[in-house]
Amino acid sequence: MNNFQYKKEITVTTALEAVNSNENAAFIAGGTNIIDLWKYNITNPELLVDINGIDELRTIQELEDGGVRLGALVKNAATAYHPVIEKKYPLLSKAILAGASAQIRNMATDGGNLLQRTRCYYFYDPDVPCNKRVPGSGCPALNGRNRMHAILGNSEHCIAVFPSDMCVALAALEAVVNVMGPNGSRSIPFAEFHRLPGDMPHLDNTLQQDEMITSIDLPSNHLYKHYTYLKLRDRHSYAFALVSVAAAFEMDGNEIKKARIALGGVAHKPWRNTEAEEFLKGKTATADNFLIAAENVLFGAQGRGENDFKIPLARRAIVRACMMALNPETQRPGAGPSL
Amino acid sequence: MENKLLVGKPVSRLEGFEKVTGNAKYAAEYAAPDLLYGYVVNSTITKGKILSVDVSAVLELAGVVKVFTHENRPGLAWFDLQYADMDAPPGTVFKPLSDNKIRYNGQPIALIVAEDFETARYASTLLKFVFEEEPFDTLLTQNLEKARNPKKGMSTPLKPPPPKPKGDFEKAYKNAPFQASGDFLHATEHHNPMELYATTTVYEGEGKLTIYDKTQGTINNQLYVANVFGLKYKNVRVLAPYVGGAFGSGLRPQYQLFLCVLAALELKRNVRVVLERKQMFSFGHRPQVVQSLRFGANTEGKITAMNHSAVGETSKYEDYNEILVPWSHKLYPAANTLFEYKLAPLDLATPIDMRAPGGVSGMHAIECIMDELAYKLNIDPLEFRLRNYSDIDPSTQKPFTSKELRQCYEKGAEKFGWNLRNPKPASTIRGNKLVGWGMATGIWDAYQFPARAEAILTKEGKLEIHNATTDIGTGTLTVMTQIAADEMGLSLDEVSFYYGDSKKPFSMFQGGSAITASTGAAIVVAVKELKKKIIKKIKDIPDSPFKEIPEEEIVFRNGMVHQINQPNVFISFNEIIRANKNKVIKVTKLGGPDLIKIRKFSKATHSASFVELEIDKDLGTISVTRAITAVAAGKIINPKTAKSQILGSMIWGISKALHEETLLDQHLGKYMNANLGEYHIPVHADIPQMEVIFAEERDSVINELGIKGVGEIGMTAIPAAVANAIFHATGKRINDLPIHFEKLL
Amino acid sequence: MRSSPLWSIMLTVNRKDYELEILPWVSLLDALRDRLKLTGTKKGCDHGQCGACTVICDGQRILSCLSLAVMKNGSEITTIEGVANGSELHPLQKAFIEHDAFQCGYCTPGQICSALGMLTEGKAQTREEVKELMSGNLCRCGANAGIIDAIMEVKKGGDHE
């Protein structure tokens, strides 16, 4: 809740220059996360660079290879309801609509969604230790209230989970994040965008301080017929996932040609295990096979007490989501379990 | 009241227009010239003391006017009694900024006053405290050995200790052929009304204040401010015409009121203080409670032994207690009973009544044990309640002023289709979902407090009623207008009810489902008195046709005074006023329960709730699909607003059963989910199909109108009905609340 | 720290233009309530978790608490004060009164603005979908059933435009 300078920029280049002029500068787009964090005195920017006026980042564009490019400033709701997305990547629509509320989806941008911070209680309380907020200060969640916390990819420094729903679908769809920096652009495969906490939990992702997300590419695929996003949470809507599953298949009759499974609410990043997906390739779509895949995805999972339940829950959720993906029309508003 | 034209009618809320247009103003929304903004700073440690405060960076900030801490707090009243509001439990009332002691995490320790809100908020980050920390205890389950009997005090008559033991419980329980027992742990909950606690204090000059405050008791807070700050009662006016929900949290003055008034008096300026949502978790809450129950029954399905023992959490400085354990014996007869209630003082803020305090927690445990006992006896759970039904209060052997619980059971069961229930757990399946049906009984007291109402026949021949009560969303404005209009024989638009103002005649705080009976009864006696006065005046008019007519033959109808059955003998209110030299006619009258008559009776409202839910058999996720509550609460003044009260409290019941939990970190001694994102109250998508049935219940004893109150009764049966439905769906008894779905994996 | 300059912005609120000199860290919610004295828009959490501050901004329902006023320069905003046509209530407002869709009234402006936004979006057809797409607006009194009833009635009537 500190005072800050405000600047509006309308090109990527000038926006980058502006944000790189001050090491405590940040971009602001939808603002739904940074304003929240600023009001809790968790982030204290000296300069906010408003990038909403960069028109070139506000379009959804079909690519020549059949893929789609989402401009970083396209709103979550506009993405979810876009006819091309609904047709080619309905999994993404489902995942976006399972997150936050209609008002927030009208405000939040696709680029911003990738950069949201964890909802860990301890991260959100500036008066208690947190290695993510203040490196080296400690992690009270390890032996504290950790029902919402991670079971996969943990470190002894941090067990926070990444809260996005949209990104779970983007992980399953093998999206690519295009970023621009002072030295030009680069593309980051989605699996490499978010990182595990390790001994540097203050870093959520591999985006550099001086870079900006400009767009997200969705590669062409055939995962639009058999898909689902299943979200398990404490309310039927407007709550973060305890466990969520994005599942999508390419099928040949009852045989799986290609499988994608990603988990949300269980790790510091959307969790994917390609071995499990490989296992399902060529297999019949049965609950038994899905269970084997689920065990594979959850290999090495470890609870910290209150969140132990997430291991059996995730296992069952994967199986259910895979079954639901075979019949996506059964999916209900709010991404709750169906069948 | 011979012609009830409005009482009993589903009148839409009279303040509806103001509320749907945004014109309704709440405490933080009153404009005042040159208004200063106060921002509260709270302790970040749980226990210990403040060693030093550094305000220098704050005072350097342009726009900051003053920082109040314990170091510069002006000398004020120091007798504890002067801080004791009408709802203060036994103990030592917390006095903000009175010393350097930290009693709980989140305790207010400073107020920063600035020219605008943003500056005050930013300044709070620059204020530096040095603390000395001490070890603390905050988790009830770790401190049960500290439990002791509650202290007694002024509030004891309202919250008496549990009844004495009867018979020999231990022996009877041991010998009972059928037994059920269980331990129940309830999490902390916070009221979280949508409106943030706020006070706008208008400094009117020398020792005189007009205060817009979020409260359930205007007079309670007026007396508190006057006592603490040494002001004359008449110079302190507390207004709360609109209150954005409270649910008990406004029964006592909250600290923003104290701090706002302090700043206004010291600075001689208008000041506003609004709490943040996080700070809404820094005062009273529904306490953690641990309950142990053991019920025994004989082969006929009659209860022979009941034991209900509970330990609740309180603070180290006050003994908050609630009526938790005696409810079973107000419903069910048993020859051997043992009720115990103790408190464990912890380093937390004092709890405060929260919707159906004690009742909802106790009834959850009682009605779950009843369900379990019914299963052990192999009797339908509803049939088991009927076998133990009592027309009188078994705990006092007194008759009830009225009790139509049997009707609730019958009507609720019929509407729900209870007779179609297969009692076998996990017997009904829809796809991947296990279906469960559960029921439970609810009970709540029928309180009535003394209240005073002023009734005025205005120059325009209309009726004005004045009373200090608030309308916290209960529909009070509407029901009081209905009552007054019928009593006076006027239409709704000819009656104005003025309320939410400490200058008005006395009302207790609005709590315990008591206000409709309390202020309603006062209005009836005041209007009756006004009518008497009017009759006297019309008899004195020269050539009055009413001179020889006996009082009981004179009726008030359609804005006129008539002789009964003689429509041509009448005088209009306008003529009466003219005859009164164009002066208003007014009376003020105290109404209250007839204690001598009531003493021979027990009084209670009753309910029966029926719940259907679905549980995913693999994932455990719970969806409540249907809920019906049948209520016996005496005369329903307005079925529309009363239904809303019941529907709202049913949602509270579902929320308590499945959602609400303030997460305490016992190592840090603080609440970790002090926000509406992680403290879950139900969203629209959680709301099942719901129905409310009002039983016909005539009560000629309780008060003039037969009113019992509907604010809490709809909540009391729901948590047990939900838990029992979960048992029916899954065969699992989950006693601790809230029931998160992973417990069903 | 008052070094940041005041920004001159223009907001069109309820079809009326307001010129404001404002510091960049003032939220749209606080600008409406404290500067423009339009207190119909409510502050319930100030963190995007309750929906009480919902307004319609450039045709879309948004949360004014998570918006900086300076970033809404040039926007057209409808708050609850602009929903009725003078003293003639909008059908949704009438339906809220008829269905007793509020108790304390504090979440009501947000519920109504959110419902207006939802009806314009046109994505919810069934009652279940309406409940889902209205779930960003909390009601602590538990008036939920009345709120959804009121919205369904207006949806059916088709007179929300």
Short mmCIF file of N, CA, C and O in Angstrom, two decimals, chain A residues 42-96:
data_model
loop_
_atom_site.label_atom_id
_atom_site.label_comp_id
_atom_site.label_asym_id
_atom_site.label_seq_id
_atom_site.Cartn_x
_atom_site.Cartn_y
_atom_site.Cartn_z
N ILE A 42 2.43 -6.73 0.34
CA ILE A 42 3.31 -7.86 0.01
C ILE A 42 4.22 -7.48 -1.15
O ILE A 42 5.36 -7.90 -1.23
N THR A 43 3.69 -6.68 -2.04
CA THR A 43 4.52 -6.16 -3.11
C THR A 43 4.48 -4.64 -3.01
O THR A 43 3.44 -4.07 -2.71
N ASN A 44 5.64 -4.02 -3.22
CA ASN A 44 5.73 -2.56 -3.02
C ASN A 44 6.38 -1.90 -4.23
O ASN A 44 7.51 -1.44 -4.16
N PRO A 45 5.68 -1.85 -5.33
CA PRO A 45 6.29 -1.28 -6.53
C PRO A 45 6.51 0.23 -6.38
O PRO A 45 5.70 0.92 -5.75
N GLU A 46 7.63 0.71 -6.94
CA GLU A 46 7.84 2.17 -6.95
C GLU A 46 7.24 2.78 -8.20
O GLU A 46 6.95 3.97 -8.25
N LEU A 47 7.12 1.94 -9.22
CA LEU A 47 6.57 2.42 -10.49
C LEU A 47 5.69 1.33 -11.09
O LEU A 47 6.11 0.17 -11.20
N LEU A 48 4.48 1.69 -11.47
CA LEU A 48 3.63 0.75 -12.21
C LEU A 48 3.52 1.23 -13.65
O LEU A 48 3.16 2.38 -13.91
N VAL A 49 3.86 0.35 -14.56
CA VAL A 49 3.79 0.68 -15.99
C VAL A 49 2.55 0.02 -16.57
O VAL A 49 2.46 -1.21 -16.66
N ASP A 50 1.58 0.85 -16.91
CA ASP A 50 0.29 0.38 -17.43
C ASP A 50 0.45 0.01 -18.90
O ASP A 50 0.77 0.86 -19.73
N ILE A 51 0.26 -1.26 -19.21
CA ILE A 51 0.49 -1.71 -20.59
C ILE A 51 -0.81 -1.98 -21.34
O ILE A 51 -0.81 -2.51 -22.45
N ASN A 52 -1.94 -1.59 -20.74
CA ASN A 52 -3.23 -1.90 -21.37
C ASN A 52 -3.42 -1.23 -22.73
O ASN A 52 -4.26 -1.64 -23.52
N GLY A 53 -2.63 -0.18 -22.98
CA GLY A 53 -2.78 0.52 -24.25
C GLY A 53 -1.99 -0.08 -25.40
O GLY A 53 -2.01 0.45 -26.52
N ILE A 54 -1.30 -1.19 -25.16
CA ILE A 54 -0.52 -1.80 -26.26
C ILE A 54 -1.47 -2.65 -27.09
O ILE A 54 -1.71 -3.82 -26.82
N ASP A 55 -2.01 -2.05 -28.15
CA ASP A 55 -3.09 -2.69 -28.91
C ASP A 55 -2.67 -4.03 -29.52
O ASP A 55 -3.47 -4.95 -29.63
N GLU A 56 -1.40 -4.12 -29.96
CA GLU A 56 -0.98 -5.33 -30.67
C GLU A 56 -1.04 -6.58 -29.79
O GLU A 56 -1.03 -7.69 -30.30
N LEU A 57 -1.11 -6.38 -28.47
CA LEU A 57 -1.14 -7.54 -27.57
C LEU A 57 -2.56 -7.94 -27.20
O LEU A 57 -2.77 -8.76 -26.33
N ARG A 58 -3.53 -7.33 -27.88
CA ARG A 58 -4.91 -7.57 -27.45
C ARG A 58 -5.72 -8.38 -28.45
O ARG A 58 -6.94 -8.28 -28.49
N THR A 59 -5.04 -9.19 -29.28
CA THR A 59 -5.78 -9.94 -30.29
C THR A 59 -5.56 -11.44 -30.14
O THR A 59 -4.55 -11.89 -29.61
N ILE A 60 -6.55 -12.18 -30.62
CA ILE A 60 -6.42 -13.62 -30.75
C ILE A 60 -6.31 -13.90 -32.25
O ILE A 60 -7.13 -13.45 -33.04
N GLN A 61 -5.25 -14.62 -32.59
CA GLN A 61 -4.88 -14.70 -34.00
C GLN A 61 -4.70 -16.17 -34.37
O GLN A 61 -4.01 -16.90 -33.65
N GLU A 62 -5.31 -16.59 -35.46
CA GLU A 62 -5.09 -17.98 -35.92
C GLU A 62 -3.78 -18.03 -36.69
O GLU A 62 -3.52 -17.18 -37.55
N LEU A 63 -2.96 -19.02 -36.39
CA LEU A 63 -1.65 -19.13 -37.03
C LEU A 63 -1.75 -20.03 -38.27
O LEU A 63 -2.67 -20.83 -38.40
N GLU A 64 -0.75 -19.86 -39.14
CA GLU A 64 -0.78 -20.60 -40.41
C GLU A 64 -0.74 -22.11 -40.21
O GLU A 64 -1.36 -22.87 -40.94
N ASP A 65 -0.04 -22.55 -39.17
CA ASP A 65 0.08 -24.00 -38.95
C ASP A 65 -1.14 -24.59 -38.24
O ASP A 65 -1.11 -25.73 -37.81
N GLY A 66 -2.19 -23.78 -38.10
CA GLY A 66 -3.40 -24.28 -37.46
C GLY A 66 -3.46 -23.96 -35.99
O GLY A 66 -4.50 -24.15 -35.35
N GLY A 67 -2.38 -23.46 -35.43
CA GLY A 67 -2.37 -23.07 -34.02
C GLY A 67 -3.03 -21.71 -33.83
O GLY A 67 -3.54 -21.10 -34.77
N VAL A 68 -3.00 -21.24 -32.60
CA VAL A 68 -3.62 -19.95 -32.26
C VAL A 68 -2.68 -19.17 -31.35
O VAL A 68 -2.02 -19.76 -30.48
N ARG A 69 -2.58 -17.88 -31.57
CA ARG A 69 -1.76 -17.02 -30.71
C ARG A 69 -2.67 -16.14 -29.87
O ARG A 69 -3.50 -15.40 -30.39
N LEU A 70 -2.50 -16.25 -28.55
CA LEU A 70 -3.26 -15.40 -27.62
C LEU A 70 -2.39 -14.21 -27.24
O LEU A 70 -1.33 -14.39 -26.64
N GLY A 71 -2.84 -13.01 -27.58
CA GLY A 71 -2.11 -11.82 -27.13
C GLY A 71 -2.11 -11.77 -25.62
O GLY A 71 -3.09 -12.16 -24.97
N ALA A 72 -1.03 -11.29 -25.05
CA ALA A 72 -0.89 -11.31 -23.59
C ALA A 72 -1.97 -10.49 -22.90
O ALA A 72 -2.30 -10.74 -21.75
N LEU A 73 -2.52 -9.49 -23.60
CA LEU A 73 -3.49 -8.61 -22.94
C LEU A 73 -4.94 -9.00 -23.21
O LEU A 73 -5.86 -8.30 -22.80
N VAL A 74 -5.14 -10.12 -23.91
CA VAL A 74 -6.53 -10.58 -24.09
C VAL A 74 -7.07 -10.98 -22.71
O VAL A 74 -6.37 -11.63 -21.92
N LYS A 75 -8.29 -10.57 -22.44
CA LYS A 75 -8.88 -10.88 -21.14
C LYS A 75 -9.23 -12.36 -21.06
O LYS A 75 -9.58 -12.99 -22.06
N ASN A 76 -9.19 -12.90 -19.86
CA ASN A 76 -9.52 -14.32 -19.64
C ASN A 76 -10.90 -14.66 -20.19
O ASN A 76 -11.08 -15.69 -20.85
N ALA A 77 -11.89 -13.81 -19.92
CA ALA A 77 -13.25 -14.11 -20.37
C ALA A 77 -13.32 -14.09 -21.89
O ALA A 77 -13.94 -14.96 -22.51
N ALA A 78 -12.67 -13.09 -22.49
CA ALA A 78 -12.69 -12.98 -23.96
C ALA A 78 -12.05 -14.21 -24.58
O ALA A 78 -12.46 -14.66 -25.65
N THR A 79 -11.03 -14.75 -23.93
CA THR A 79 -10.37 -15.95 -24.43
C THR A 79 -11.32 -17.15 -24.32
O THR A 79 -11.53 -17.89 -25.29
N ALA A 80 -11.89 -17.32 -23.14
CA ALA A 80 -12.73 -18.50 -22.90
C ALA A 80 -13.93 -18.54 -23.84
O ALA A 80 -14.33 -19.61 -24.28
N TYR A 81 -14.49 -17.37 -24.13
CA TYR A 81 -15.70 -17.34 -24.96
C TYR A 81 -15.40 -17.08 -26.44
O TYR A 81 -16.32 -16.92 -27.23
N HIS A 82 -14.13 -17.02 -26.81
CA HIS A 82 -13.80 -16.76 -28.22
C HIS A 82 -14.17 -17.98 -29.05
O HIS A 82 -13.82 -19.11 -28.70
N PRO A 83 -14.89 -17.78 -30.17
CA PRO A 83 -15.36 -18.93 -30.94
C PRO A 83 -14.24 -19.87 -31.37
O PRO A 83 -14.42 -21.10 -31.37
N VAL A 84 -13.08 -19.32 -31.71
CA VAL A 84 -11.98 -20.18 -32.16
C VAL A 84 -11.47 -21.03 -31.00
O VAL A 84 -11.16 -22.22 -31.16
N ILE A 85 -11.39 -20.44 -29.83
CA ILE A 85 -10.93 -21.19 -28.65
C ILE A 85 -11.97 -22.23 -28.27
O ILE A 85 -11.63 -23.39 -27.98
N GLU A 86 -13.22 -21.84 -28.28
CA GLU A 86 -14.28 -22.81 -27.93
C GLU A 86 -14.25 -24.00 -28.87
O GLU A 86 -14.52 -25.13 -28.47
N LYS A 87 -13.87 -23.75 -30.14
CA LYS A 87 -13.88 -24.82 -31.13
C LYS A 87 -12.59 -25.65 -31.07
O LYS A 87 -12.63 -26.87 -30.99
N LYS A 88 -11.46 -24.98 -31.06
CA LYS A 88 -10.19 -25.70 -31.17
C LYS A 88 -9.62 -26.13 -29.83
O LYS A 88 -8.92 -27.13 -29.74
N TYR A 89 -9.86 -25.32 -28.80
CA TYR A 89 -9.25 -25.62 -27.48
C TYR A 89 -10.29 -25.51 -26.37
O TYR A 89 -10.15 -24.71 -25.44
N PRO A 90 -11.37 -26.29 -26.48
CA PRO A 90 -12.42 -26.18 -25.46
C PRO A 90 -11.90 -26.48 -24.05
O PRO A 90 -12.45 -25.97 -23.08
N LEU A 91 -10.83 -27.26 -23.95
CA LEU A 91 -10.25 -27.52 -22.63
C LEU A 91 -9.79 -26.21 -21.98
O LEU A 91 -9.99 -26.01 -20.78
N LEU A 92 -9.22 -25.33 -22.78
CA LEU A 92 -8.76 -24.05 -22.25
C LEU A 92 -9.95 -23.21 -21.78
O LEU A 92 -9.92 -22.62 -20.70
N SER A 93 -11.02 -23.20 -22.57
CA SER A 93 -12.22 -22.46 -22.15
C SER A 93 -12.72 -22.97 -20.81
O SER A 93 -13.01 -22.20 -19.90
N LYS A 94 -12.82 -24.30 -20.71
CA LYS A 94 -13.33 -24.90 -19.47
C LYS A 94 -12.47 -24.51 -18.27
O LYS A 94 -12.98 -24.19 -17.20
N ALA A 95 -11.16 -24.58 -18.47
CA ALA A 95 -10.26 -24.30 -17.35
C ALA A 95 -10.37 -22.83 -16.93
O ALA A 95 -10.44 -22.52 -15.75
N ILE A 96 -10.41 -21.93 -17.91
CA ILE A 96 -10.51 -20.51 -17.57
C ILE A 96 -11.80 -20.26 -16.80
O ILE A 96 -11.82 -19.57 -15.78
#
